[in-house]
PDB file of C-alpha atoms in Angstrom:
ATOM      1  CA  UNK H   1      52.894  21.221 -21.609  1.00 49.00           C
ATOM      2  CA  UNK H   2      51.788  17.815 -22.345  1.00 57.00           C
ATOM      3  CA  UNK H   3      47.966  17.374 -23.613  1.00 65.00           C
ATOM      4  CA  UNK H   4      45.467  14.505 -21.926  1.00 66.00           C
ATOM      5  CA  UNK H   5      46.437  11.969 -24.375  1.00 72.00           C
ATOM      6  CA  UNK H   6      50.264  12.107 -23.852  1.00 72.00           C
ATOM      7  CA  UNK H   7      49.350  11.999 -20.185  1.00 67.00           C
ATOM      8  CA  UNK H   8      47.255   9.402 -20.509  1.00 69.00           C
ATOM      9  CA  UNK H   9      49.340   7.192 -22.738  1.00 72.00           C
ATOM     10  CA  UNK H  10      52.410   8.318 -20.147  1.00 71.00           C
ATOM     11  CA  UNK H  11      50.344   6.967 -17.197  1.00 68.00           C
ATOM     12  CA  UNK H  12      49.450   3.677 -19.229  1.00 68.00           C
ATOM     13  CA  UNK H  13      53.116   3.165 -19.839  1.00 68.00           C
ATOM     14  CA  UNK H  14      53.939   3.457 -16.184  1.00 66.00           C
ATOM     15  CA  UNK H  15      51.694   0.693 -15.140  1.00 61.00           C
ATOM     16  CA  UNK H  16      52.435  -1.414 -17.501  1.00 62.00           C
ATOM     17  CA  UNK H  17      56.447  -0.826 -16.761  1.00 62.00           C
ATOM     18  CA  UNK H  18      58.399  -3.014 -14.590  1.00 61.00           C
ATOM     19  CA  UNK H  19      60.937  -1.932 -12.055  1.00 59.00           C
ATOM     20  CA  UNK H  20      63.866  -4.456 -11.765  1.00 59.00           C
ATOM     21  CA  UNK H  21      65.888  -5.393  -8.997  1.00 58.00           C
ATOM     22  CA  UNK H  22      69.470  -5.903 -10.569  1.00 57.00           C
ATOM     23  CA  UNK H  23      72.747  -5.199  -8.706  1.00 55.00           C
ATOM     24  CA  UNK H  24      75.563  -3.793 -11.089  1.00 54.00           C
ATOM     25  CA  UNK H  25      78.423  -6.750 -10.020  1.00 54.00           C
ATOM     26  CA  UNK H  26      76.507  -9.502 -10.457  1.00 56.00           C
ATOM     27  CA  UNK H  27      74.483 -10.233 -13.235  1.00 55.00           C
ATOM     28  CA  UNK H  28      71.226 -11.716 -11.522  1.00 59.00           C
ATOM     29  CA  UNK H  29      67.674 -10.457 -11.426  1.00 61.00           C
ATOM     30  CA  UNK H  30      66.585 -10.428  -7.948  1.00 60.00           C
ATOM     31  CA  UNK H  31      62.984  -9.855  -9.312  1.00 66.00           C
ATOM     32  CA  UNK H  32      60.917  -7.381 -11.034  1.00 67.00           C
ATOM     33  CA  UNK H  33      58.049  -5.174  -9.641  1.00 66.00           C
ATOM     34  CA  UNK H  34      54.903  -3.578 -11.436  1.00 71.00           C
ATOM     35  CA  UNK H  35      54.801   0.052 -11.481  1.00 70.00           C
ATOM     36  CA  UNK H  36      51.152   0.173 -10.892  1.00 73.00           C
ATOM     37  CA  UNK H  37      51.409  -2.656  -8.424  1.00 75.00           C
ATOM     38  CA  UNK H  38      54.503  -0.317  -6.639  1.00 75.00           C
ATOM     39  CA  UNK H  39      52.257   3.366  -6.612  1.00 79.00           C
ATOM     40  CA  UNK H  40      49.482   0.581  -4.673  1.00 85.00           C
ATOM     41  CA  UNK H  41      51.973   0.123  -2.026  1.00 82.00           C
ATOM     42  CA  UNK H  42      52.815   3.475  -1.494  1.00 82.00           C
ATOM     43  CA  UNK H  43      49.170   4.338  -1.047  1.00 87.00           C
ATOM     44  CA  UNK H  44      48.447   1.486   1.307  1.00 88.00           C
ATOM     45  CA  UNK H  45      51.565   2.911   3.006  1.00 86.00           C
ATOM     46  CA  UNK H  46      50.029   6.200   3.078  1.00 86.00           C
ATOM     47  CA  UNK H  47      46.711   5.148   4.418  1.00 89.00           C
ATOM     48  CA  UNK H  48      48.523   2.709   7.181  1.00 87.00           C
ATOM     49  CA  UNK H  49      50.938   6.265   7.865  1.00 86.00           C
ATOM     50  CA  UNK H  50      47.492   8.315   9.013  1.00 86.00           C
ATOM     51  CA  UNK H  51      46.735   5.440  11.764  1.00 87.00           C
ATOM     52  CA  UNK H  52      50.254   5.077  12.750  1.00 85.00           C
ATOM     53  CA  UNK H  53      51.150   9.178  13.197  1.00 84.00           C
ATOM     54  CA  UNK H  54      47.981   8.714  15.966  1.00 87.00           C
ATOM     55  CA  UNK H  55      49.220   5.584  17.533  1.00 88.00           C
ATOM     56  CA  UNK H  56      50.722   5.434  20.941  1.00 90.00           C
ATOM     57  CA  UNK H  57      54.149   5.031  21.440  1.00 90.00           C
ATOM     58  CA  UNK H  58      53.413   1.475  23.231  1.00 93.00           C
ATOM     59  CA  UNK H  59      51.483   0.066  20.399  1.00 93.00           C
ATOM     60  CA  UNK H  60      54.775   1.273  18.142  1.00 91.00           C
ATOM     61  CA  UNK H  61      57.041  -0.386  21.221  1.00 94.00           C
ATOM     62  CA  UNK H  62      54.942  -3.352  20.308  1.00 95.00           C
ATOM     63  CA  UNK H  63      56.008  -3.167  16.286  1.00 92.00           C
ATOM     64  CA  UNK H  64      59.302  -2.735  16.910  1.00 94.00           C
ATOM     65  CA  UNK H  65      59.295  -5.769  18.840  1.00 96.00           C
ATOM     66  CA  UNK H  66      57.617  -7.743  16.421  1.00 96.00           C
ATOM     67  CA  UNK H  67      59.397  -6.338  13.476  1.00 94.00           C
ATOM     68  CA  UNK H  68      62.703  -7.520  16.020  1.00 96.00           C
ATOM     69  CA  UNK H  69      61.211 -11.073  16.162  1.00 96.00           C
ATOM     70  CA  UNK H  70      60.937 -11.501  12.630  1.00 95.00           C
ATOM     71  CA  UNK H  71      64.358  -9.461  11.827  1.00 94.00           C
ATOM     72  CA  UNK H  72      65.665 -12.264  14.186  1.00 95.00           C
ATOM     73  CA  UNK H  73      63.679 -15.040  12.520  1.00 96.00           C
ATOM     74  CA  UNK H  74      64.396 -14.609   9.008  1.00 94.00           C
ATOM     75  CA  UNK H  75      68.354 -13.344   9.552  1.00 94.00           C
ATOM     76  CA  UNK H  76      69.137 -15.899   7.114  1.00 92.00           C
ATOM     77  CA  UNK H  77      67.242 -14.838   4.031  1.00 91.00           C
ATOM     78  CA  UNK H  78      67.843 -11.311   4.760  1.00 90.00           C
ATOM     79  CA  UNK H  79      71.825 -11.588   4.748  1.00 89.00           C
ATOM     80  CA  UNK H  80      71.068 -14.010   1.282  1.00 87.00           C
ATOM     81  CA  UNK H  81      69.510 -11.110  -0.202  1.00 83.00           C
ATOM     82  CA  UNK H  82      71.727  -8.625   0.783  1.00 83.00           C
ATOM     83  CA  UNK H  83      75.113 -10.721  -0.298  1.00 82.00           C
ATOM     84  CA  UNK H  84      73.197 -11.259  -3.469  1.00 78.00           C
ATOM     85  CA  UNK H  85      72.528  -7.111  -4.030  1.00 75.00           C
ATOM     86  CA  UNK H  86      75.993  -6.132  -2.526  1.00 76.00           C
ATOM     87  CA  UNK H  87      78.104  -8.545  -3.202  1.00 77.00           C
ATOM     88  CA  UNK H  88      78.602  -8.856   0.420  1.00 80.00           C
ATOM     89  CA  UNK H  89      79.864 -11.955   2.168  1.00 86.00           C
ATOM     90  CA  UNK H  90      77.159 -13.326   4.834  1.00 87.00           C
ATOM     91  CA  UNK H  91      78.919 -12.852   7.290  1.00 89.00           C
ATOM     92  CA  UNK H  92      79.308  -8.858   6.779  1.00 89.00           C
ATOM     93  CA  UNK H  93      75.682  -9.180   5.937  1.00 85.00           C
ATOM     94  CA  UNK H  94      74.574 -10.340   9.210  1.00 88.00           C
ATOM     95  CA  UNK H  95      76.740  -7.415  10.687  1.00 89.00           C
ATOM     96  CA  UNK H  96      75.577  -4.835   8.400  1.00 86.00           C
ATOM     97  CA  UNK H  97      71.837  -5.827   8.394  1.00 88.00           C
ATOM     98  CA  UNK H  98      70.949  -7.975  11.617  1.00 92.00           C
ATOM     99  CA  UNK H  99      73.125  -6.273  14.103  1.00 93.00           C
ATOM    100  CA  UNK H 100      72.316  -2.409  13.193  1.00 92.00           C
ATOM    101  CA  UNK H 101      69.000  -3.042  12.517  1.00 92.00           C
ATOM    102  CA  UNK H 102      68.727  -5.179  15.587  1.00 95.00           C
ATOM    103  CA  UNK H 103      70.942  -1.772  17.423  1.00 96.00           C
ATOM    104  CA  UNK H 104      68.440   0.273  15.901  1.00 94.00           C
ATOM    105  CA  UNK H 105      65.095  -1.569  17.459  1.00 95.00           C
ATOM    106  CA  UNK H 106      66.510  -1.680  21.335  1.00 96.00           C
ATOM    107  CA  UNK H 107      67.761   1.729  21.094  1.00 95.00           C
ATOM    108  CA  UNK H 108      64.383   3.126  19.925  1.00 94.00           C
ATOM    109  CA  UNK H 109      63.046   0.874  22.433  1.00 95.00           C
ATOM    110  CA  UNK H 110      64.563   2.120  25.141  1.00 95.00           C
ATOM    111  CA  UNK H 111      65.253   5.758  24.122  1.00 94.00           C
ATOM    112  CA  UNK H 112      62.483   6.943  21.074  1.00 91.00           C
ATOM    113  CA  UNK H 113      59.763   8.338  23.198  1.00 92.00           C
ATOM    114  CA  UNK H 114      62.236  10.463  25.150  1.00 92.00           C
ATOM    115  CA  UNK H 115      63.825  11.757  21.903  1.00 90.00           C
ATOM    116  CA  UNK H 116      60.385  12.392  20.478  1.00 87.00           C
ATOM    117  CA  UNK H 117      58.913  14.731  23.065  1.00 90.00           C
ATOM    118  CA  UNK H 118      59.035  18.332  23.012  1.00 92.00           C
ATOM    119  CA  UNK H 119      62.080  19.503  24.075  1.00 92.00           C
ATOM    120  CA  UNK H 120      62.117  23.770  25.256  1.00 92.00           C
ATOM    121  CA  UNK H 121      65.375  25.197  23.799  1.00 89.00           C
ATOM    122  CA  UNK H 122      66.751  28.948  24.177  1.00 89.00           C
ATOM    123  CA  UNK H 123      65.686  31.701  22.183  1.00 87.00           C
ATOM    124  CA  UNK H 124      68.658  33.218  22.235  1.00 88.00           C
ATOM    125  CA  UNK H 125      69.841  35.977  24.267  1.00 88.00           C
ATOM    126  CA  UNK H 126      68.862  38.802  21.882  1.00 88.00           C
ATOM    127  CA  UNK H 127      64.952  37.173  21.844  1.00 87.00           C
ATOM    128  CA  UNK H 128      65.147  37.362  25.670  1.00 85.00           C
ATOM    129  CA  UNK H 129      61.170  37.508  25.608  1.00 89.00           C
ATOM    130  CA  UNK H 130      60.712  34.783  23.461  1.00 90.00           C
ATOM    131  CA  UNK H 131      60.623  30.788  24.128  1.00 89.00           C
ATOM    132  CA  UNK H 132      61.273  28.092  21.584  1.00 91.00           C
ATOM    133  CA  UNK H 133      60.658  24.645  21.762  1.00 91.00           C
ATOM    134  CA  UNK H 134      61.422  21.150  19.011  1.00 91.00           C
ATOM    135  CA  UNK H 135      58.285  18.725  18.444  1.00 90.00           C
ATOM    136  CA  UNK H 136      58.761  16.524  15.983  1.00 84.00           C
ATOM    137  CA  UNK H 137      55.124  14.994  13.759  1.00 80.00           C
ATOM    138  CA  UNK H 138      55.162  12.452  11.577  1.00 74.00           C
ATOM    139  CA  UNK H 139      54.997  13.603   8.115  1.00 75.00           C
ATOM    140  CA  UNK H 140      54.184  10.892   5.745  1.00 75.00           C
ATOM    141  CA  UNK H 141      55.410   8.318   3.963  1.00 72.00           C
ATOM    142  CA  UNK H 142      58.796   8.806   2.105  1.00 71.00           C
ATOM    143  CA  UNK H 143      60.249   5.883  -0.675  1.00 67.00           C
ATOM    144  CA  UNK H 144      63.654   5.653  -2.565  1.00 62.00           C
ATOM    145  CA  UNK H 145      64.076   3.395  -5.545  1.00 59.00           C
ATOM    146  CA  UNK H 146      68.254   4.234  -5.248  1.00 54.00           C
ATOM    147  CA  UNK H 147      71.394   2.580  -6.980  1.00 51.00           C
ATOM    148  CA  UNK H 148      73.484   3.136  -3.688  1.00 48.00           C
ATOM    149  CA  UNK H 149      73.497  -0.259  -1.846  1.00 51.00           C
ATOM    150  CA  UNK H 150      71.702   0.608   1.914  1.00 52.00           C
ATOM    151  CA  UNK H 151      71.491  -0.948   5.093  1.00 53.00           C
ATOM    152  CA  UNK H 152      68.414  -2.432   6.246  1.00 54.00           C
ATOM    153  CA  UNK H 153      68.229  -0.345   9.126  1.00 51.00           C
ATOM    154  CA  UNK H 154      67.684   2.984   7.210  1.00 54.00           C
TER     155      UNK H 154
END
């Protein structure tokens, strides 16, 4: 195992480190990130997470809405940046970000409080005296730093 100084000087490299945005087929930095400035995020994210995992579901209607609005607002420099990490042209851009993502918002609109209540399924006909039931509980926050080119609406 590694001793307090290793870990130390391990930890010192990480925030000094720089994660870089740089698609494979085209040979432009879309911009760097600080490590340290990067595990911030995550724990603002993780702080924000604990409010929103008590929120209602029409205060997160609300987000989704505004999130919509600025999806909407900003289509343009979204389908930029995504033609500029896929390789993309705009056009399939604006399909593959601002229409699913877009999609994605109105169904959870109309259908994501339905989908997220407790739902009683069967136990199965040799538990005859048991019941089941699905709930589903926010669980945190979850982050990918990944190679694979993604749509905006994962």
């Amino acid at each position: 195992f590694p001793g307090r100084d290793e870990l130390v000087a391990e930890q010192k490299r990480r925030q000094a480190a720089k994660i870089a945005g740089k698609p494979q087929h085209v040979q432009v930095q879309l911009g760097t990130v600080k490590w340290k400035r990067a595990e911030e995020k995550v724990a603002k994210a993780e702080k924000a997470q604990q409010q929103w995992a008590k929120s209602s579901f029409k205060t997160r209607r609300l987000l989704l809405r505004i999130i919509q609005k600025y999806v909407l607002e900003h289509q343009r420099e979204i389908c930029v940046v995504s033609a500029k990490d896929s390789g993309k042209p705009m056009l399939d851009a604006a399909f593959g970000e601002i229409l699913t993502t877009c999609e994605k918002i109105r169904w959870l609109l109309a259908e994501g409080e339905k989908a997220l209540k407790p739902e009683k399924r069967s136990a199965g006909s040799m538990m005859f005296y048991k019941s089941a039931r699905v709930e589903f509980h926010p669980l945190g926050v979850i982050g990918a730093i990944v190679l694979i080119v993604r749509c905006l609406s994962e």
